[in-house]
Coordinates of C-alpha atoms and ligand atoms in Angstrom, one line a residue:
M1444 CA 40.7 -83.8 -76.5
N1445 CA 39.1 -86.4 -74.3
I1446 CA 35.6 -87.0 -75.7
V1447 CA 33.1 -89.0 -73.7
V1448 CA 30.3 -90.5 -75.7
T1449 CA 27.5 -91.6 -73.4
G1450 CA 25.3 -94.3 -74.9
G1451 CA 28.1 -95.2 -77.4
A1452 CA 27.1 -98.9 -77.4
G1453 CA 23.8 -98.1 -79.0
F1454 CA 22.8 -97.4 -82.6
I1455 CA 23.8 -93.8 -83.2
G1456 CA 26.3 -93.6 -80.4
S1457 CA 28.4 -96.5 -81.8
N1458 CA 28.3 -95.0 -85.3
F1459 CA 29.5 -91.7 -83.8
V1460 CA 32.4 -93.6 -82.0
Y1461 CA 33.5 -95.0 -85.3
Y1462 CA 33.1 -91.7 -87.1
M1463 CA 35.2 -89.9 -84.5
L1464 CA 37.9 -92.5 -84.4
E1465 CA 38.3 -92.3 -88.1
N1466 CA 38.0 -88.5 -88.5
H1467 CA 39.8 -87.3 -85.3
P1468 CA 42.7 -89.7 -84.7
D1469 CA 44.3 -87.3 -82.2
D1470 CA 41.3 -87.4 -79.9
K1471 CA 40.6 -90.0 -77.2
I1472 CA 37.1 -91.4 -77.4
I1473 CA 35.6 -92.8 -74.2
C1474 CA 32.4 -94.7 -74.5
Y1475 CA 30.3 -94.6 -71.3
D1476 CA 27.3 -96.9 -71.4
K1477 CA 25.1 -98.9 -69.0
L1478 CA 24.6 -101.7 -71.6
T1479 CA 20.9 -101.8 -71.3
Y1480 CA 19.0 -104.2 -73.7
A1481 CA 19.8 -101.6 -76.4
G1482 CA 23.6 -101.5 -75.7
N1483 CA 25.8 -104.1 -77.2
L1484 CA 29.5 -104.5 -76.8
E1485 CA 29.8 -106.6 -79.9
T1486 CA 28.8 -103.4 -81.8
L1487 CA 32.0 -101.8 -80.6
E1488 CA 34.2 -104.9 -81.3
K1489 CA 36.1 -103.1 -84.1
A1490 CA 36.9 -100.1 -81.9
Q1491 CA 38.3 -102.1 -79.0
S1492 CA 41.8 -102.5 -80.6
N1493 CA 42.1 -98.8 -81.3
K1494 CA 44.5 -97.2 -78.8
N1495 CA 42.4 -94.1 -78.8
F1496 CA 39.3 -95.9 -77.6
K1497 CA 38.1 -96.9 -74.2
F1498 CA 34.9 -98.5 -72.9
I1499 CA 33.5 -97.8 -69.4
K1500 CA 30.4 -99.5 -68.2
G1501 CA 28.4 -97.0 -66.3
D1502 CA 25.0 -95.4 -65.7
I1503 CA 24.4 -91.7 -66.4
S1504 CA 21.7 -91.6 -63.6
N1505 CA 24.2 -92.8 -61.0
R1506 CA 25.9 -89.7 -59.6
E1507 CA 28.8 -91.6 -58.0
E1508 CA 29.7 -93.4 -61.2
V1509 CA 29.4 -90.2 -63.2
E1510 CA 31.7 -88.3 -60.8
K1511 CA 34.2 -91.2 -61.0
L1512 CA 34.1 -90.9 -64.8
F1513 CA 34.9 -87.1 -64.6
I1514 CA 37.7 -87.6 -62.0
E1515 CA 39.4 -90.4 -63.9
E1516 CA 38.9 -89.4 -67.5
K1517 CA 38.9 -85.6 -67.3
P1518 CA 36.6 -85.1 -70.3
D1519 CA 36.9 -82.0 -72.4
V1520 CA 33.7 -82.8 -74.2
I1521 CA 30.6 -84.9 -73.4
V1522 CA 28.2 -86.0 -76.2
N1523 CA 25.1 -87.4 -74.5
F1524 CA 23.5 -90.1 -76.6
A1525 CA 22.5 -92.2 -73.6
A1526 CA 18.8 -92.6 -73.4
E1527 CA 15.8 -94.8 -73.5
S1528 CA 14.9 -94.3 -77.1
H1529 CA 11.9 -96.3 -78.1
V1530 CA 8.5 -94.6 -78.2
D1531 CA 6.5 -97.9 -77.8
R1532 CA 8.5 -98.8 -74.7
S1533 CA 7.9 -95.4 -73.2
I1534 CA 4.1 -96.0 -73.6
E1535 CA 4.5 -99.2 -71.6
E1536 CA 6.9 -97.9 -68.9
P1537 CA 7.3 -94.1 -68.7
E1538 CA 9.1 -94.0 -65.4
L1539 CA 12.3 -95.5 -66.7
F1540 CA 12.4 -92.8 -69.4
L1541 CA 12.1 -90.0 -66.8
K1542 CA 15.0 -91.6 -64.8
T1543 CA 17.4 -92.1 -67.7
N1544 CA 16.5 -89.2 -70.0
I1545 CA 15.8 -86.5 -67.5
I1546 CA 17.6 -87.4 -64.2
G1547 CA 20.5 -88.9 -66.1
T1548 CA 21.0 -85.7 -68.1
S1549 CA 20.8 -83.6 -65.0
I1550 CA 23.5 -85.7 -63.3
L1551 CA 25.8 -85.3 -66.3
L1552 CA 25.2 -81.5 -66.2
D1553 CA 25.8 -81.4 -62.4
A1554 CA 29.2 -83.1 -63.0
C1555 CA 30.0 -80.6 -65.8
K1556 CA 29.2 -77.8 -63.3
K1557 CA 31.3 -79.4 -60.6
F1558 CA 34.4 -80.4 -62.6
G1559 CA 34.2 -78.1 -65.6
I1560 CA 33.7 -78.9 -69.3
K1561 CA 34.6 -77.4 -72.7
R1562 CA 31.4 -78.5 -74.3
F1563 CA 28.3 -80.5 -73.2
H1564 CA 26.4 -81.6 -76.3
Q1565 CA 22.9 -83.0 -75.8
V1566 CA 21.7 -85.3 -78.6
S1567 CA 18.0 -84.5 -78.9
T1568 CA 15.3 -85.3 -81.4
D1569 CA 12.8 -83.7 -83.7
E1570 CA 10.1 -85.5 -81.6
V1571 CA 10.3 -82.6 -79.1
Y1572 CA 8.3 -80.5 -81.6
G1573 CA 5.4 -82.9 -81.7
D1574 CA 3.9 -83.6 -85.1
L1575 CA 2.8 -81.8 -88.3
P1576 CA -0.4 -82.4 -90.2
L1577 CA -0.3 -84.7 -93.2
D1578 CA -2.1 -82.2 -95.4
R1579 CA 0.4 -79.3 -94.9
P1580 CA 3.6 -80.3 -96.8
D1581 CA 4.6 -76.7 -96.6
L1582 CA 5.2 -76.8 -92.8
F1583 CA 8.5 -77.9 -91.3
F1584 CA 10.1 -77.9 -87.8
T1585 CA 12.5 -75.0 -87.3
E1586 CA 14.5 -74.3 -84.2
K1587 CA 11.8 -71.7 -83.3
T1588 CA 9.0 -74.3 -83.4
N1589 CA 7.3 -74.7 -80.0
L1590 CA 8.0 -77.8 -77.9
H1591 CA 4.8 -79.8 -78.0
T1592 CA 5.4 -83.4 -77.1
S1593 CA 3.2 -86.5 -77.7
S1594 CA 4.8 -89.5 -75.9
P1595 CA 6.5 -90.0 -72.6
Y1596 CA 9.7 -90.5 -74.6
S1597 CA 9.4 -87.1 -76.4
A1598 CA 8.3 -85.4 -73.2
S1599 CA 11.4 -86.8 -71.4
K1600 CA 13.7 -85.6 -74.2
A1601 CA 12.1 -82.1 -74.2
S1602 CA 12.6 -82.0 -70.5
A1603 CA 16.3 -82.9 -70.9
D1604 CA 16.6 -80.1 -73.5
L1605 CA 15.1 -77.5 -71.2
L1606 CA 17.4 -78.6 -68.4
T1607 CA 20.4 -78.4 -70.7
M1608 CA 19.5 -74.8 -71.7
A1609 CA 18.8 -73.9 -68.0
Y1610 CA 22.3 -75.2 -66.9
G1611 CA 23.8 -73.3 -69.8
R1612 CA 22.2 -70.0 -68.7
T1613 CA 22.4 -70.4 -65.0
Y1614 CA 25.8 -72.0 -64.6
N1615 CA 27.4 -70.9 -67.8
I1616 CA 28.0 -74.4 -69.0
P1617 CA 29.0 -74.3 -72.7
I1618 CA 26.1 -76.4 -74.1
T1619 CA 24.8 -77.1 -77.6
I1620 CA 21.7 -79.2 -78.6
S1621 CA 20.9 -81.0 -81.8
R1622 CA 17.5 -82.2 -82.8
C1623 CA 17.7 -84.8 -85.5
S1624 CA 15.0 -86.6 -87.6
N1625 CA 14.7 -90.5 -87.8
N1626 CA 18.1 -92.2 -88.4
Y1627 CA 18.7 -95.5 -90.1
G1628 CA 21.8 -97.5 -90.9
P1629 CA 24.1 -100.2 -89.4
Y1630 CA 23.6 -101.4 -85.8
H1631 CA 20.0 -100.2 -85.6
F1632 CA 18.3 -102.2 -82.9
P1633 CA 15.6 -104.4 -84.4
E1634 CA 12.7 -102.9 -82.4
K1635 CA 12.7 -99.9 -84.7
L1636 CA 10.7 -99.7 -88.0
I1637 CA 13.5 -100.2 -90.6
P1638 CA 15.5 -103.0 -89.1
L1639 CA 12.4 -104.7 -87.8
M1640 CA 10.9 -104.8 -91.3
I1641 CA 14.2 -105.9 -92.9
I1642 CA 14.6 -108.8 -90.5
N1643 CA 11.0 -109.9 -90.6
A1644 CA 11.0 -109.9 -94.4
L1645 CA 14.2 -111.9 -94.4
N1646 CA 12.5 -114.4 -92.1
D1647 CA 9.3 -114.4 -94.1
K1648 CA 7.4 -113.1 -91.1
K1649 CA 4.5 -110.7 -91.2
L1650 CA 5.5 -107.0 -91.3
P1651 CA 3.3 -105.2 -88.7
V1652 CA 2.4 -101.7 -90.0
Y1653 CA 0.7 -99.5 -87.5
G1654 CA -2.7 -98.3 -88.7
E1655 CA -2.8 -97.5 -92.4
G1656 CA 0.9 -96.8 -92.6
L1657 CA 0.4 -93.2 -93.7
N1658 CA 2.4 -91.5 -91.0
V1659 CA 5.5 -89.8 -92.4
R1660 CA 9.0 -89.8 -91.0
D1661 CA 12.0 -87.8 -92.3
W1662 CA 14.9 -90.3 -92.7
L1663 CA 18.6 -89.5 -92.4
Y1664 CA 21.4 -92.0 -92.9
V1665 CA 23.2 -92.3 -89.5
E1666 CA 26.6 -91.2 -90.8
D1667 CA 25.1 -87.8 -91.8
H1668 CA 23.9 -87.3 -88.3
C1669 CA 27.4 -88.1 -87.0
S1670 CA 29.0 -85.5 -89.3
A1671 CA 26.5 -82.9 -88.2
I1672 CA 27.3 -83.4 -84.5
D1673 CA 31.0 -83.3 -85.3
L1674 CA 30.5 -79.9 -87.0
I1675 CA 28.5 -78.6 -84.1
L1676 CA 31.2 -79.6 -81.7
Q1677 CA 33.8 -77.8 -83.9
N1678 CA 32.0 -74.7 -85.0
G1679 CA 28.6 -74.6 -83.4
K1680 CA 27.7 -71.6 -81.3
V1681 CA 27.5 -72.2 -77.6
G1682 CA 23.9 -72.1 -76.2
E1683 CA 22.4 -72.8 -79.7
V1684 CA 20.0 -75.5 -80.9
Y1685 CA 20.6 -77.1 -84.4
N1686 CA 18.0 -79.1 -86.3
I1687 CA 19.4 -81.9 -88.4
G1688 CA 17.5 -83.5 -91.3
G1689 CA 17.9 -84.2 -95.0
H1690 CA 14.5 -83.7 -96.6
N1691 CA 13.8 -87.4 -97.0
E1692 CA 10.2 -87.7 -96.1
R1693 CA 8.5 -91.1 -96.6
S1694 CA 5.3 -92.6 -95.4
N1695 CA 5.8 -95.8 -93.4
I1696 CA 4.0 -97.9 -96.0
E1697 CA 6.4 -96.5 -98.7
V1698 CA 9.4 -97.5 -96.6
V1699 CA 8.1 -101.0 -96.0
E1700 CA 7.2 -101.5 -99.7
T1701 CA 10.7 -100.3 -100.7
I1702 CA 12.3 -102.8 -98.3
L1703 CA 10.1 -105.7 -99.7
H1704 CA 10.9 -104.6 -103.3
I1705 CA 14.7 -104.6 -102.7
L1706 CA 14.5 -108.0 -101.0
G1707 CA 12.2 -109.4 -103.6
K1708 CA 9.6 -110.4 -101.1
P1709 CA 5.8 -110.2 -101.6
E1710 CA 3.6 -107.4 -100.3
T1711 CA 1.3 -110.0 -98.9
L1712 CA 3.7 -110.1 -95.9
I1713 CA 2.4 -106.6 -94.8
E1714 CA -0.1 -106.8 -92.0
H1715 CA -1.9 -103.7 -90.8
V1716 CA -2.1 -103.7 -87.0
T1717 CA -3.6 -101.5 -84.2
D1718 CA -2.1 -98.1 -84.3
R1719 CA 0.4 -96.7 -81.7
K1720 CA -1.3 -94.6 -79.0
G1721 CA -0.9 -90.9 -79.6
H1722 CA 0.9 -91.7 -82.9
D1723 CA 2.7 -88.6 -84.4
L1724 CA 1.5 -88.0 -87.9
R1725 CA 4.4 -86.3 -89.7
Y1726 CA 8.0 -85.2 -88.8
A1727 CA 9.8 -82.9 -91.2
I1728 CA 13.0 -80.9 -90.4
D1729 CA 14.0 -77.6 -91.8
P1730 CA 17.8 -77.9 -91.7
T1731 CA 18.5 -74.3 -93.0
K1732 CA 20.3 -73.2 -89.9
I1733 CA 22.9 -75.9 -89.8
E1734 CA 23.4 -75.8 -93.6
E1735 CA 23.9 -72.0 -93.7
E1736 CA 25.8 -71.5 -90.4
L1737 CA 28.0 -74.6 -90.4
G1738 CA 28.0 -75.7 -94.1
W1739 CA 26.5 -79.1 -93.3
T1740 CA 25.0 -81.2 -96.0
P1741 CA 23.9 -84.8 -95.9
K1742 CA 25.8 -87.1 -98.3
T1743 CA 23.6 -90.2 -98.5
S1744 CA 20.2 -90.2 -100.4
F1745 CA 17.4 -92.4 -99.1
S1746 CA 17.6 -94.7 -102.1
D1747 CA 21.4 -95.3 -101.5
G1748 CA 21.1 -95.4 -97.7
I1749 CA 18.3 -98.0 -97.6
R1750 CA 20.3 -100.3 -100.0
K1751 CA 23.4 -99.9 -97.9
T1752 CA 21.4 -100.6 -94.8
I1753 CA 19.8 -103.7 -96.2
D1754 CA 23.2 -105.0 -97.4
W1755 CA 24.6 -104.4 -93.9
Y1756 CA 21.8 -106.6 -92.3
L1757 CA 22.4 -109.3 -95.0
E1758 CA 26.1 -109.3 -94.2
N1759 CA 25.8 -109.1 -90.4
K1760 CA 23.2 -111.8 -89.7
S1761 CA 25.0 -113.0 -86.6
W1762 CA 24.8 -109.5 -85.0
W1763 CA 21.0 -109.4 -85.2
E1764 CA 20.3 -113.1 -84.9
K1765 CA 21.8 -113.1 -81.5
I1766 CA 19.6 -110.1 -80.5
I1767 CA 16.3 -111.5 -81.8
S1768 CA 16.9 -115.0 -80.2
G1769 CA 17.1 -113.5 -76.7
E1770 CA 14.9 -111.3 -74.5
Y1771 CA 13.7 -109.6 -77.7
Q1772 CA 11.3 -112.5 -78.3
N1773 CA 9.4 -111.7 -75.1
Y1774 CA 9.3 -108.0 -76.1
Y1775 CA 8.0 -109.0 -79.6
E1776 CA 5.3 -111.2 -78.1
R1777 CA 4.2 -108.4 -75.7
M1778 CA 4.0 -105.8 -78.4
Y1779 CA 2.7 -107.6 -81.4
S1780 CA 0.7 -110.8 -80.4
N1781 CA -3.0 -110.1 -80.7
R1782 CA -2.3 -106.5 -81.8
Ligands
NAD1496 P1 19.7 -96.8 -78.7 O1 18.5 -97.2 -77.8 O2 20.1 -97.6 -79.8 O3 20.9 -96.6 -77.7 C1 20.9 -96.0 -76.4 C2 22.2 -96.4 -75.7 O4 22.1 -95.7 -74.4 C3 22.4 -97.9 -75.4 O5 23.7 -98.3 -75.7 C4 22.1 -98.0 -73.9 O6 22.8 -99.1 -73.3 C5 22.6 -96.7 -73.4 N1 21.9 -96.3 -72.2 C6 20.6 -96.3 -71.8 N2 20.4 -95.9 -70.6 C7 21.6 -95.6 -70.1 C8 22.1 -95.1 -68.9 N3 21.3 -94.8 -67.9 N4 23.4 -94.8 -68.7 C9 24.3 -95.0 -69.7 N5 23.9 -95.5 -70.9 C10 22.6 -95.8 -71.1 O7 19.4 -95.3 -79.1 P2 19.7 -94.5 -80.4 O8 18.7 -94.7 -81.4 O9 21.1 -94.8 -80.8 O10 19.6 -93.0 -79.9 C11 20.7 -92.3 -79.3 C12 20.3 -90.9 -78.9 O11 19.9 -90.2 -80.1 C13 19.1 -90.9 -78.0 O12 19.3 -89.8 -77.1 C14 17.9 -90.5 -78.9 O13 16.9 -89.8 -78.1 C15 18.5 -89.7 -79.9 N6 17.9 -89.7 -81.3 C16 17.6 -90.9 -81.9 C17 17.1 -90.8 -83.2 C18 16.8 -92.1 -84.0 O14 16.3 -92.1 -85.1 N7 17.2 -93.3 -83.5 C19 16.9 -89.6 -83.9 C20 17.2 -88.4 -83.2 C21 17.7 -88.5 -81.9
DAU1497 O1 12.4 -88.7 -85.0 C1 13.4 -89.2 -84.2 C2 13.0 -90.4 -83.5 O2 12.8 -91.5 -84.4 C3 13.9 -90.7 -82.3 O3 13.9 -89.7 -81.4 C4 13.5 -92.0 -81.7 O4 14.5 -92.4 -80.7 C5 13.4 -93.1 -82.7 O5 13.0 -94.3 -82.1 C6 12.5 -92.7 -83.8 O6 11.1 -92.7 -83.3 P1 9.9 -93.2 -84.2 O7 8.8 -93.5 -83.3 O8 9.6 -92.4 -85.4 O9 10.6 -94.6 -84.8 P2 10.1 -96.1 -84.9 O10 11.1 -96.8 -85.7 O11 9.6 -96.7 -83.6 O12 8.8 -95.9 -85.8 C7 8.8 -95.3 -87.1 C8 7.4 -95.2 -87.7 O13 7.0 -96.6 -88.0 C9 6.3 -94.7 -86.7 O14 5.4 -94.0 -87.4 C10 5.7 -96.0 -86.1 C11 5.8 -97.0 -87.3 N1 6.0 -98.4 -86.9 C12 7.0 -98.7 -86.1 C13 7.2 -100.0 -85.7 C14 8.3 -100.4 -84.7 C15 5.2 -99.4 -87.5 O15 4.3 -99.1 -88.3 N2 5.4 -100.7 -87.1 C16 6.4 -101.1 -86.2 O16 6.5 -102.3 -85.9

């Protein structure tokens, strides 16, 4: 099988590339990525020597480039990770999110219609369901929960989901969609909560917690997300949506305190800053469908996963030091100074 992984130079996409190269040595994995600020070829360094791996620089929202990809690589499967993925950036610059996440997905789907495909898998997010109240721990997102988005990012991802389903029904494209909770693990770009807090703590910098830090996220170790997508590709029912999550709910402040504790750094590094606009309160996935239909279970608990993640950042300083010494500094200044 020729499997095209769009966005494979980013956090989850790169972990998926490594997962597939290891678990499916008979498949060819083609990473198609625009290499935006979030894409990093160094992340794929260990894959480059694998004869089953190929990297192509390209933009999902460029029709000509996408058609060339289909003509030259003849993909059997597309797994679409490519996206603008950071909520705070979507609040600053919504239009880019519409272009990449909506138009880009539609161009990939058009190419599937034109050239044919065995499976188009859209990597979506639990954020399409909006949020749950903090005082109702009995409520969870199921696949039947209404789409109810809060940020330009989540609205763009929900739009892409709707387009994917529409192309499935109208043009009979064999689609599947997965909606996963918050991932963490190796190669996570330092703009996101967990790597940002690990790196700031290591550098004895303040840890900027939005508001009181009581918002809750449902954390999943990235490899467990990869195994879930792999199962959906193999045994998932065409046309279906699968929620992915491992019941690892933590408030942001709990996560930050855990990181400080593991690193032996003082809690005085925590600084409460102005809250995110429209900040979703709580995400919590009900993964019953993927567990019962496909037999998926997550392998890594939060306590093991966070230690493995911290160890990875300790052992791979050069990967993140390069990132935070570049354009990231302007981003950080824009987002956090005088906040
Ligand atoms: P990321 O920002 O780390 O990586 C995104 C990748 O997409 C980068 O390599 C970037 O260069 C590439 N890209 C961006 N625009 C592109 C374009 N126009 N054409 C081709 N490539 C482009 O993101 P991530 O955290 O790895 O998320 C990957 C996917 O998973 C996204 O679709 C996101 O919505 C979804 N998701 C993320 C999480 C999470 O916790 N991070 C959870 C659930 C779902
Ligand atoms: O739920 C899945 C989603 O998880 C994905 O679809 C997104 O691509 C991914 O970015 C992530 O979105 P979040 O907004 O939940 O992740 P983020 O790491 O940006 O923030 C996690 C929580 O931490 C959130 O409540 C905001 C808070 N936060 C974040 C940052 C960056 C802080 O308190 N301080 C910070 O500096």
